[in-house]
XYZ file of C-alpha atoms in Angstrom:
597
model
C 65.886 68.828 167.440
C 64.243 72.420 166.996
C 64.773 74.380 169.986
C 61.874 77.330 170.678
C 61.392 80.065 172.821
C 57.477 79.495 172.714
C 55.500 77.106 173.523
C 54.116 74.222 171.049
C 51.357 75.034 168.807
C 50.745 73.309 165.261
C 49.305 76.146 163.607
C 50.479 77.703 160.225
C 50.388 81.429 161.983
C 52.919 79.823 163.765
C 56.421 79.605 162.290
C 58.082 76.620 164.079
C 54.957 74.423 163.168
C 55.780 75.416 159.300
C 59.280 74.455 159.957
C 58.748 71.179 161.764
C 55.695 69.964 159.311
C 58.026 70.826 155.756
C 60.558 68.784 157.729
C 58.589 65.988 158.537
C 57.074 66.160 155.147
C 60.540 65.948 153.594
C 61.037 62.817 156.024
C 62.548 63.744 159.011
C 61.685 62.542 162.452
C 61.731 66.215 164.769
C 61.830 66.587 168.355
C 60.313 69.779 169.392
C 62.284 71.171 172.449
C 59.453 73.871 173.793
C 60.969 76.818 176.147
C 63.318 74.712 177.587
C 65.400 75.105 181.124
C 68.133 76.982 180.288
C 69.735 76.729 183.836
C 70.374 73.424 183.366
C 71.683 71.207 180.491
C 68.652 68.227 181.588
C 66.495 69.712 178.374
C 68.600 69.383 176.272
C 70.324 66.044 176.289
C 66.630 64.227 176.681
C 66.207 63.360 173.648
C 70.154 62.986 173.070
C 72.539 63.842 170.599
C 70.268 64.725 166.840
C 71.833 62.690 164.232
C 71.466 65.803 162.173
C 71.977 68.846 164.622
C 69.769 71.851 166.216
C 67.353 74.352 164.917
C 66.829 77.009 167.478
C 64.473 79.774 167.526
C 63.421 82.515 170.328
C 59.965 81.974 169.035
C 57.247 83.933 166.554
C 58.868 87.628 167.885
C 61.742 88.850 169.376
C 62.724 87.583 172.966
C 63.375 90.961 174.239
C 59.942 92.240 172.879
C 58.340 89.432 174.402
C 59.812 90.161 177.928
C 59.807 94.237 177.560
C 57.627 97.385 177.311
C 58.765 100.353 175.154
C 59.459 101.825 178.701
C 61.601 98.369 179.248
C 59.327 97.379 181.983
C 58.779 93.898 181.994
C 55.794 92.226 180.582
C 53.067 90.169 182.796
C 51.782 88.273 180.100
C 53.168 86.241 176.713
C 50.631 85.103 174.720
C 52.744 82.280 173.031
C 53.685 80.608 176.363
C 51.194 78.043 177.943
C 49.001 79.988 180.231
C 50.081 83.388 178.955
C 52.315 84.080 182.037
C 55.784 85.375 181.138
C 59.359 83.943 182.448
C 59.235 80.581 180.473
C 62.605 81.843 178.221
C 65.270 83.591 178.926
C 66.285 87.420 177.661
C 68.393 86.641 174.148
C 66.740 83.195 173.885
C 68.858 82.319 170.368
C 72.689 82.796 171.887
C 71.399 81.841 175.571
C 70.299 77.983 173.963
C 72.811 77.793 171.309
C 75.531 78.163 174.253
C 73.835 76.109 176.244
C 73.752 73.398 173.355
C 77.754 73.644 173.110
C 77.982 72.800 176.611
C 76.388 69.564 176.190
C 76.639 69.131 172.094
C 79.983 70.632 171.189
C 80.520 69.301 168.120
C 76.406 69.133 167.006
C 75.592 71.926 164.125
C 73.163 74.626 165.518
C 71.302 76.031 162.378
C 69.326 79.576 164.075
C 66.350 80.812 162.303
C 63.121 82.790 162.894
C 62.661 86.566 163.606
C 65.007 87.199 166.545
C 67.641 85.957 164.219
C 67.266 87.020 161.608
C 66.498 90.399 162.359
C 69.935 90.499 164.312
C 72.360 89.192 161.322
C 74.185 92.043 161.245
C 75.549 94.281 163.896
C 72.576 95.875 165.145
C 71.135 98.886 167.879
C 70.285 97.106 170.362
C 66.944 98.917 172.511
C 67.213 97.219 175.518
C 71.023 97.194 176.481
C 71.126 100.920 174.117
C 74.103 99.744 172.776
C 75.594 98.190 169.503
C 75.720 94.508 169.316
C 77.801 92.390 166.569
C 75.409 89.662 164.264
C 73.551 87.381 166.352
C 75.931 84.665 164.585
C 78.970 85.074 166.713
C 76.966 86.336 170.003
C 75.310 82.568 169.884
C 78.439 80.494 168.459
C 75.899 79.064 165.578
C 77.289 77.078 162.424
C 74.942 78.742 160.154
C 72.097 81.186 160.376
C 68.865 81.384 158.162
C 67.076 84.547 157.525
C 63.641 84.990 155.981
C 60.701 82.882 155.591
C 63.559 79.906 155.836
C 61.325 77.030 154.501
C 63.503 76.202 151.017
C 66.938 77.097 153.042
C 65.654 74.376 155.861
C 65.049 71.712 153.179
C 68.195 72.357 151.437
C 70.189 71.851 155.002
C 68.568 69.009 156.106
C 69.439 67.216 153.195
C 72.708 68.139 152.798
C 73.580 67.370 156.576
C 71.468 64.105 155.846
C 74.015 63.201 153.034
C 76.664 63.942 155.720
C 78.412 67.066 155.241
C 79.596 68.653 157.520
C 78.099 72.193 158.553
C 81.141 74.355 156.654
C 79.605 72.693 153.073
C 76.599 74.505 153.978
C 78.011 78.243 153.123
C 76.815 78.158 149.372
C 73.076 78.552 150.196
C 70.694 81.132 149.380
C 68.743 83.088 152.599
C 71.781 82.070 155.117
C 74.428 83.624 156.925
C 77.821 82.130 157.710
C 81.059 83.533 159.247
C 84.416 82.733 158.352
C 87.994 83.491 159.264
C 89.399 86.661 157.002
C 92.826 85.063 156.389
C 90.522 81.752 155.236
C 88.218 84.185 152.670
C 88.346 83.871 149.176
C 87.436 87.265 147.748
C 84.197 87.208 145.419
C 81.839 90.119 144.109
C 79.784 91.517 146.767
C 79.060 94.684 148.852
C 81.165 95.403 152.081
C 79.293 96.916 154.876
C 81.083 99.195 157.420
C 82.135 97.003 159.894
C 81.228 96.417 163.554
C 83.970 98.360 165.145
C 82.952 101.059 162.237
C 79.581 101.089 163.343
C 79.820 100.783 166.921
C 81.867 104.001 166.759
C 80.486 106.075 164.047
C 76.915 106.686 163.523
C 77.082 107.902 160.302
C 78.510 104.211 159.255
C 75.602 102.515 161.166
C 73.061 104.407 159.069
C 74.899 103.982 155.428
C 74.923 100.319 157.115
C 71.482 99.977 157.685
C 70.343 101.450 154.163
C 72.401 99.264 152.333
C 71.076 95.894 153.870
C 67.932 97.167 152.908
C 69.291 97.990 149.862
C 70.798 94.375 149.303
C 67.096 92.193 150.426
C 65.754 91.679 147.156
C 65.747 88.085 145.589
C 65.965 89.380 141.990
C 68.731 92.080 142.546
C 70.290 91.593 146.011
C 73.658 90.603 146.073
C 76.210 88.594 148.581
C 76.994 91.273 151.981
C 80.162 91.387 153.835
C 80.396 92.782 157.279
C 83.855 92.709 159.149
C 84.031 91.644 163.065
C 87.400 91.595 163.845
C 89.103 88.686 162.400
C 86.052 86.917 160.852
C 83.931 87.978 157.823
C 80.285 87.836 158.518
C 78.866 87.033 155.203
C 75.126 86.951 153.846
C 74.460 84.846 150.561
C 71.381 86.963 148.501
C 67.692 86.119 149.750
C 66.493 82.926 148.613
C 63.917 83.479 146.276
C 59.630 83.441 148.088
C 57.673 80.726 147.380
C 55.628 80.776 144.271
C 52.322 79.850 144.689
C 52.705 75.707 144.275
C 55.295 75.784 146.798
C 52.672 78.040 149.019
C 50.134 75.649 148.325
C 52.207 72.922 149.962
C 52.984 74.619 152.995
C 49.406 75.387 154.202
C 48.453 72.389 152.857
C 50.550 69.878 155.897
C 48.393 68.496 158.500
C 48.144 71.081 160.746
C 46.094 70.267 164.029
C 45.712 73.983 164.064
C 45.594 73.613 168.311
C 48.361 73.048 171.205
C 49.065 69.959 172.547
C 46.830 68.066 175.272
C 49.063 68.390 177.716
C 49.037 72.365 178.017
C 45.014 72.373 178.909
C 45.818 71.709 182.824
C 47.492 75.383 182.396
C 44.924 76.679 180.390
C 46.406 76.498 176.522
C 48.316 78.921 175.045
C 46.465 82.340 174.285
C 47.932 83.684 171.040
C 46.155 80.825 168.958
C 43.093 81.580 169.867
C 42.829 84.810 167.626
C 44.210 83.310 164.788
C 42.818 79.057 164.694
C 40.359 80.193 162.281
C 42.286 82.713 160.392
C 43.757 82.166 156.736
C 46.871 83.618 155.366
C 46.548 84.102 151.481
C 49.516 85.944 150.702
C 52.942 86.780 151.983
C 55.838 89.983 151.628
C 54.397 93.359 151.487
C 55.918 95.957 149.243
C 54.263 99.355 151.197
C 57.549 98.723 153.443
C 56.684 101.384 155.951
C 60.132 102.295 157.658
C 59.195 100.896 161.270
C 58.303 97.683 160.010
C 60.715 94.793 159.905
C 58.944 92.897 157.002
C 60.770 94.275 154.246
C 64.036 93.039 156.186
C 62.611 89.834 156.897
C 60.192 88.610 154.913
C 60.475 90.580 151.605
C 58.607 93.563 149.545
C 57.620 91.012 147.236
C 54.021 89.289 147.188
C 53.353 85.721 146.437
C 50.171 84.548 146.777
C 48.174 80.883 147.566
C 45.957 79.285 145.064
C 42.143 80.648 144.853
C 41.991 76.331 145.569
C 44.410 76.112 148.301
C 42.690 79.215 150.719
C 38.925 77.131 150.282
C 40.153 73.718 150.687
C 41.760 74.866 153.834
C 38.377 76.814 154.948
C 36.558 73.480 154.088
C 38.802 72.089 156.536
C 37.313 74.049 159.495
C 34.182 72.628 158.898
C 35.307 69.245 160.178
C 36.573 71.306 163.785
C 33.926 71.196 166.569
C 35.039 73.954 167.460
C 34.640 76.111 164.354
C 30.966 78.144 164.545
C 31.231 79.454 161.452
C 33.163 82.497 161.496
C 36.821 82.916 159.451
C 38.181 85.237 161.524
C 40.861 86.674 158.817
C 41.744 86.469 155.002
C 44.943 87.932 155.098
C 48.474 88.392 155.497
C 51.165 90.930 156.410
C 48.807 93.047 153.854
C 45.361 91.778 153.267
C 44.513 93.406 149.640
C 47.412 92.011 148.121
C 47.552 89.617 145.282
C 49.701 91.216 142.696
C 53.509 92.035 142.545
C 53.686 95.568 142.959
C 54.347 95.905 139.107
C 55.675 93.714 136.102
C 59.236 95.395 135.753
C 59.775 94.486 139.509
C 59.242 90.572 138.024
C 62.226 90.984 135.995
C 64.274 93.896 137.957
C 63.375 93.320 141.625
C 61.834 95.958 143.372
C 63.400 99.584 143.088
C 66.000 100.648 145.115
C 65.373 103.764 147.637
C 62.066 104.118 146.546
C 58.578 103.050 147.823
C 55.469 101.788 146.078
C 53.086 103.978 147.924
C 54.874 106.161 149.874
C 54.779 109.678 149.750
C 52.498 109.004 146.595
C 52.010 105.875 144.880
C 54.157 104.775 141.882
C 52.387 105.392 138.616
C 53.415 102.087 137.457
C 52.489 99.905 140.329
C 49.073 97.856 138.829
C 46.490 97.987 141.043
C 43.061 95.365 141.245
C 41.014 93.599 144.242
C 38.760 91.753 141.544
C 41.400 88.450 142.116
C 41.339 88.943 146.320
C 36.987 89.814 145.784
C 36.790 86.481 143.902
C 38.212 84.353 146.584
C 36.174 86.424 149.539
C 33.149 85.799 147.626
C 33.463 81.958 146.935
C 34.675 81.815 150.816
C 31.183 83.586 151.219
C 29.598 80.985 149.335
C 30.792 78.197 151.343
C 27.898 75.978 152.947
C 28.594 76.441 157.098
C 30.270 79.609 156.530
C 28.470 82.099 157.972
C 31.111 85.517 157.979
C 34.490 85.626 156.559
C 35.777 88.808 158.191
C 39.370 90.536 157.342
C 40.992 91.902 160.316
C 44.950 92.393 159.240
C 46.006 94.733 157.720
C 44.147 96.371 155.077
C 46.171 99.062 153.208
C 43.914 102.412 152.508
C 46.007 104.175 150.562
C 46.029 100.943 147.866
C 42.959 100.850 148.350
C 41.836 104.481 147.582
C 43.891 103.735 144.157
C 41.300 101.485 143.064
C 38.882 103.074 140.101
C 36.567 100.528 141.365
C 34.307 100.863 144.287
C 33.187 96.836 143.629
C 36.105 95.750 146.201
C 35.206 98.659 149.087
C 31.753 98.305 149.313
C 31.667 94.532 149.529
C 34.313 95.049 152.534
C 31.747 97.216 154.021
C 28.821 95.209 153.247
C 30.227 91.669 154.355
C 33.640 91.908 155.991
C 33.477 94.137 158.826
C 32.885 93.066 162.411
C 31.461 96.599 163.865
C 35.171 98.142 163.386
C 37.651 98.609 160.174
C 41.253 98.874 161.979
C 43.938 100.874 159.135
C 47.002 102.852 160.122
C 47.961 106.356 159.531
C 50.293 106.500 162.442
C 50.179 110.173 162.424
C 48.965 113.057 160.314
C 52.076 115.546 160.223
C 53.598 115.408 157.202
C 56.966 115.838 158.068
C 57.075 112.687 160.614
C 54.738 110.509 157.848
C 57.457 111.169 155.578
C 60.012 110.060 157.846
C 57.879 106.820 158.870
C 57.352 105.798 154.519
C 53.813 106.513 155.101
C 51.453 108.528 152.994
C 50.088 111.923 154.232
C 47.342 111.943 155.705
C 44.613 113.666 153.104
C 44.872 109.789 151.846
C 43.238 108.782 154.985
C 40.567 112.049 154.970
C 39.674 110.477 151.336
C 39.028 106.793 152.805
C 37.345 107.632 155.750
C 34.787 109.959 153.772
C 34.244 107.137 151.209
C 33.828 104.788 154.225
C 31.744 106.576 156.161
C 29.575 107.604 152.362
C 29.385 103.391 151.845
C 28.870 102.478 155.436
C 25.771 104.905 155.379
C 24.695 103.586 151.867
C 24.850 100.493 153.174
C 22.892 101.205 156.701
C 25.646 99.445 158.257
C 26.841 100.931 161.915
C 30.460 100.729 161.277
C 33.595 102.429 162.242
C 36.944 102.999 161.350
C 39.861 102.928 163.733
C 42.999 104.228 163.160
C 46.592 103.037 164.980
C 48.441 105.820 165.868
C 51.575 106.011 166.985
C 53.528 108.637 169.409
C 57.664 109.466 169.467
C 58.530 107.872 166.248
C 62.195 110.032 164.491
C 61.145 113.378 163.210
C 58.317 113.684 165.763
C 58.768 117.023 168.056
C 56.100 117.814 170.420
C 54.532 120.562 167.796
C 53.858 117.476 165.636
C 52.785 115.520 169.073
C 50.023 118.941 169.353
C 49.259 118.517 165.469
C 48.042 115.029 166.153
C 45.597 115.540 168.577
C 44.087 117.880 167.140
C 43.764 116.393 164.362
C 41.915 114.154 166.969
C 39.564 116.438 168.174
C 38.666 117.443 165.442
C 37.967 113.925 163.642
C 36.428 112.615 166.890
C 39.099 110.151 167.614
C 39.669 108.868 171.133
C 42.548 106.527 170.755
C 41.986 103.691 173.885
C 45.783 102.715 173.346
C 48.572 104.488 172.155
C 51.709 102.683 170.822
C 55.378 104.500 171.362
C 57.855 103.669 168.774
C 59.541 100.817 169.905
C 62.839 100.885 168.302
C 63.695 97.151 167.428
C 66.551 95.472 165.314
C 65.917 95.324 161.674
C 64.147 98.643 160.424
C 65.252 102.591 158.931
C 63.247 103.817 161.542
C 65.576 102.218 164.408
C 68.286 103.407 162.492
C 66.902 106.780 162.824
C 66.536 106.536 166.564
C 69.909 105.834 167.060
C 71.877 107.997 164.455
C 70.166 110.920 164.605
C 70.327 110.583 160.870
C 67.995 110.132 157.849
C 69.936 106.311 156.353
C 68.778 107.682 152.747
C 69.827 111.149 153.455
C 72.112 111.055 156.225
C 70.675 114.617 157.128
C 69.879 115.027 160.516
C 66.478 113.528 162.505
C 65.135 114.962 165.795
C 64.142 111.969 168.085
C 62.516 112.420 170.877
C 64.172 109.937 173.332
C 63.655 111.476 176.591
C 60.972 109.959 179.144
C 59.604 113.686 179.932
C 59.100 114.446 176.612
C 57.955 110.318 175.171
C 55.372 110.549 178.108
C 53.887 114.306 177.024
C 53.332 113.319 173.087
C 51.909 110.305 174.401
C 49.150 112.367 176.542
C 48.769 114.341 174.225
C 46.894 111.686 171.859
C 44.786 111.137 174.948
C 43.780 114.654 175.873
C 40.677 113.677 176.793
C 41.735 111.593 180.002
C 41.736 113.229 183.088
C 44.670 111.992 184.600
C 46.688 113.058 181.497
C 46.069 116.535 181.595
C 48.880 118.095 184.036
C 50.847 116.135 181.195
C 49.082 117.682 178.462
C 49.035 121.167 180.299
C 53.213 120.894 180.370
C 53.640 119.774 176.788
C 51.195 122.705 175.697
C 53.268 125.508 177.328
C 56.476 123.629 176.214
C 55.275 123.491 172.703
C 54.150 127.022 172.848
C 50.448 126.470 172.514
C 48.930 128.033 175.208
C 46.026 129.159 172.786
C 44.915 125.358 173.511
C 44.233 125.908 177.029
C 41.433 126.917 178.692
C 37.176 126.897 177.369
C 37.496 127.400 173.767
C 35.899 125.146 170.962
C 39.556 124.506 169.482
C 41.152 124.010 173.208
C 42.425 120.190 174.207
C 42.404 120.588 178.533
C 40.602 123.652 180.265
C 42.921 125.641 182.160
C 43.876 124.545 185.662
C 42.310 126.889 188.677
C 46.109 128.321 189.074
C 46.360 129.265 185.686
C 43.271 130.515 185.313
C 43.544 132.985 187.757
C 47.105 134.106 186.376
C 45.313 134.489 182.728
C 42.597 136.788 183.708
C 43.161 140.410 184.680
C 43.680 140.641 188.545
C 40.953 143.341 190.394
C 43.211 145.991 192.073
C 42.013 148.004 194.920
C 45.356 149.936 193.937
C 44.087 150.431 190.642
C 44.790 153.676 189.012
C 41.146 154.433 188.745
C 40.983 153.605 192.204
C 43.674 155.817 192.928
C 42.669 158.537 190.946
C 39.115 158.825 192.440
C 40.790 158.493 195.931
C-alpha cells in the first residue's frame, strides 16, 4: 500500500506515479492510499493488511511547505490536492501516517520515501516549530527510510520483502536509512556526524553537521554516515548510484495516463498537473547546487540524461491525447541545458568536494556544449502536430554564457520562448551571491545584453525575467538598497518577491540557523526579524505605493536618505513631513530679519 499526502495523479512529474508504475512493472499489485483520514484508522485498514508492507510519502514537497507561508501563515490553496483547496493532510504527514499505521498494522514494515523524508534524515532545523528535530526515522517509528530519486532502492525492497525477509535484512542497501540499537552496532568505516543532542545544543556542530552530509551525497565518493540519538545509531548507507540513461528510458517509458483519476472531476481535478501534462523531463541532478536548493541533498549534482529516442517517442505520445493542441510546454529538468556530467574526472572521482561548478566562477575543467540538448529541440521541432516546444524550467545563464557558440542561444530566442525567458540571479550584491553559491551578477549584465542583442536580431518582442529573492544569510538591508537599485536602474518591476524560506536539507538553512558560514564556520548576518524581512522585501518593490512608508523606514535605517525625495537616482519621493523638515524653514526671526529690524 503507498500512502500519500497528495492526491492521485499518474503523471511522471509526479513522484508517487514513478514509484507505483516501476512497482507494478516489476509485478506488484499497489493500492494507492490518497490523503487519507488521519483521525481515524477506517483508511487505512480498507484495503487490509499489505502482504508486503507500507510506502508512505507526504507527497511531491514538504507537508509543512504545502500548509505554510514564509511568514507561517497558512496556505488557501495546494495545487496537488483535488480542487486545490488545502486541509486534505495533516502538518508532518510522514510520522503522522506511519503512527497511525502502527496503530492498526503493528507489526507491517513502513518503508518512507519522497522529499519530506528524505530531506529530514538527519536531525534537522526545523522552520516552522524553530527548533531542532531528530531524523524523520525515529519521529515516524519507520523500518527503513529511502532517500533520493528511490526508484532502484524500491525495487530492491520489494523483492527482498517479496522473498520474505523481514524488514531488519533490508539495512545493506544503497540510498536508505536505518536505525539501530548502539549496544547492537557492529563498527564499520564511515563518518560520524555530531550527534542530535550535539547539535541541538551547539550550533557550531549543526553547521560542521550540515556540511558534511553534503559532503558525504555523492554516489562515486560518498561514504556510510553515522549520527547518534541517544541509544540508537541513525545510519545512512552511500547514495545509490542515478539512473543511467537505459534505466531512464524505462521509467518515462510506463504507461502513464498522464491525468487524475475520473473520480476527482466532480471537484474540479487537481491543479498542479495542468502546467506540467505536456511537459518532458530529459534529464535529472543538477551540479550548479546553489546553496538554497535542496537538489544537491536530494536528488544529486550529477546529470543523467534520457535517450534523444526516449524524449520523441514520449512527445509522439501526446499526439494520440485530445487534449494535446500542439504545444510541449517544457523540455527540461531541475536544469534545462544539461546533458553532460559536469566534467570527465567527476565520472571517475565524483564531484569535488567544497567546491562548485559554476559558482563564484565556473570551473575551467567543467566541458561545456548545447549541440546534444539543440539536436533533440530541433527534431522535437520537426515533429508533424507539433507546433512549439517551449522550455520554461530552469535555464542556467551563467552555463549558458560559457558557451563559444551562439547556435544554442539564438535558436532559444528564435523558437523557444513564450513572450518571457524566466532565469535567476536572486540578487546582485556580491557578498550575499556568494553566500547563496550563485555567480555575481556581471554574468547576468552579459546574458541579458546578448539577449536583448538576439531578441532584436531576431525582431522577436521578448523579455527576460529574473527571480529575485529578499532575506536570504548575508543579506543586510544595505544589500536589500543595492538590489533595488539595481532595479531601477535595469527597469525591473518584480510582481512577486520570494523571502528565503529556510527548509530542511540545504547550507543556506544551515546558515539561518547558526549564524555561521558550514564551509567556514565564520559568522553570517541573517536577517530574521519581521521589521526588518518586511523592509528588504519593499524595498524590491519600491515602486508600489503602499510599500513606501516601508521603503521610507528601511532607507533612513540603512542610512540612505540620498534616495529620498525627486532625484533621477531616488526610489520613493519624500513624504510631505519630511519634506518640509529637509528644506530650510522661512524665519520671520531670521537674522536678516532681525538685523534690518
Amino acid at each position: 500500500v503507498y500512502v500519500s499526502g497528495d492526491s492521485y495523479v499518474d503523471h511522471p512529474s509526479f513522484g508517487a506515479a514513478i514509484i507505483t508504475r516501476v512497482l507494478e512493472d516489476c509485478g506488484m499489485r499497489v493500492a494507492f492510499l490518497a490523503q487519507p483520514d488521519w483521525r481515524k484508522t477506517r483508511d487505512f485498514t480498507q484495503f487490509g493488511r499489505p502482504r508486503l508492507g507500507f510506502m508512505v510519502s507526504a507527497g511531491n514537497i514538504d507537508s509543512m511547505v504545502a500548509h505554510y507561508t514564509v511568514a507561517k501563515r497558512k496556505r488557501h490553496d495546494d495545487a496537488y490536492t483535488a480542487g486545490g483547496k488545502n486541509g486534505r493532510r495533516p502538518d508532518r504527514a510522514v510520522t503522522v501516517y506511519c503512527r497511525k499505521i502502527r496503530e492498526c498494522y503493528p507489526d507491517s514494515p513502513i518503508i518512507i520515501g519522497g522529499l519530506e523524508a528524505s530531506l529530514r534524515r538527519f536531525a534537522h532545523y526545523d522552520y516552522w516549530s524553530d527548533s531542532v528535530m531528530p531524523s524523520i526515522l525515529f519521529d515516524s517509528g519507520a523500518d527503513l527510510l529511502v532517500y533520493g530519486m528511490g526508484e532502484l532502492q524500491t525495487v530492491e525492497i520489494a523483492k527482498r520483502l517479496s522473498e520474505g525477509y523481514p524488514a531488519e535484512a533490508l539495512q545493506d542497501i544503497r540510498g536508505t536509512c536505518f536505525k539501530v540499537r548502539t549496544k547492537d552496532y557492529v563498527p564499520k568505516s564511515a563518518v560520524e556526524l555530531p550527534s542530535y543532542e550535539r547539535v541541538r545544543e551547539s550550533k557550531r556542530d549543526y553547521a560542521i553537521a550540515a556540511r558534511r552530509e553534503l559532503e558525504e551525497a555523492d554516489a562515486v565518493r560518498g561514504k556510510t554516515l553515522i549520527q547518534r540519538h541517544g541509544n540508537y545509531l541513525l545510519l545512512q548507507n552511500p547514495p545509490m548510484p542515478p539512473l543511467d540513461t537505459g534505466q531512464l528510458d524505462w521509467v518515462y517509458s510506463l504507461p502513464y495516463m498522464r491525468w487524475y483519476p475520473e473520480c476527482y472531476e466532480k471537484q474540479g481535478g487537481v491543479p498542479g498537473v495542468r502546467e506540467v501534462e505536456f511537459s518532458i523531463t530529459h534529464n535529472r541532478g543538477c551540479f550548479g547546487a546553489c546553496n538554497f536548493c535542496s537538489l544537491a541533498f536530494h536528488q544529486g549534482r550529477a546529470v543523467t540524461v534520457r535517450s534523444e529516442e526516449s524524449v520523441i517517442k514520449e512527445a509522439g505520445s501526446f499526439l494520440e491525447n485530445p487534449r494535446f493542441k500542439g504545444y510541449i510546454s517544457d523540455v527540461g529538468g531541475p536544469t534545462a541545458n544539461f546533458r553532460l556530467p559536469s566534467c570527465e574526472k567527476q565520472l571517475r572521482l565524483g564531484l569535488c568536494k567544497n567546491r562548485k561548478c559554476l559558482a563564484p566562477t565556473p570551473c575551467p575543467n567543467m566541458q561545456v556544449s548545447h549541440s546534444e540538448y539543440l539536436g533533440l529541440l530541433r527534431k522535437l521541432r520537426s515533429l508533424d502536430g507539433i507546433k512549439k516546444v517551449f522550455i520554461r524550467s530552469g535555464i542556467r545563464f551563467d552555463y549558458l554564457m560559457e558557451d563559444e557558440s551562439d547556435e544554442f542561444f539564438s535558436e532559444l530566442i528564435k523558437h523557444h520562448i513564450s513572450g518571457q525567458l524566466r532565469v535567476a540571479p536572486e540578487h546582485c550584491s556580491a557578498a550575499v551571491l556568494d553566500k547563496m553559491g550563485k555567480p555575481h551578477i556581471e554574468v547576468y549584465k552579459r546574458f541579458c545584453d546578448r539577449f536583448y542583442s538576439l531578441t532584436g536580431r531576431a525582431k522577436k518582442d521578448q523579455y527576460v525575467v529574473p527571480y529575485l529573492m529578499s532575506s536570504h544569510p548575508g543579506s543586510r538591508l544595505k544589500d536589500a538598497v543595492e538590489l533595488a537599485l539595481f532595479c531601477k536602474a535595469e527597469n525591473i518591476h518584480p510582481k512577486q518577491v520570494q523571502d528565503f524560506y529556510p527548509t530542511p536539507g540545504t547550507i543556506s538553512t544551515a546558515m539561518f540557523y547558526t549564524e555561521l558560514d558550514p564551509y567556514t564556520l565564520e559568522p553570517v548576518y541573517v536577517p530574521k526579524a519581521e521589521s526588518e524581512k518586511a523592509m528588504q522585501r519593499a524595498l524590491l518593490q519600491y515602486f508600489i505605493p503602499e510599500n513606501k512608508p516601508l521603503v521610507v523606514k528601511a532607507l533612513i535605517k540603512a542610512g540612505r536618505r540620498d534616495l529620498i525625495g525627486s532625484g533621477k537616482k531616488c526610489l520613493v519621493t519624500a513624504p510631505a513631513g519630511m519634506a518640509d523638515k529637509q528644506k530650510p524653514k522661512k524665519n520671520k526671526y531670521s537674522r536678516y530679519s532681525r538685523k534690518k529690524k
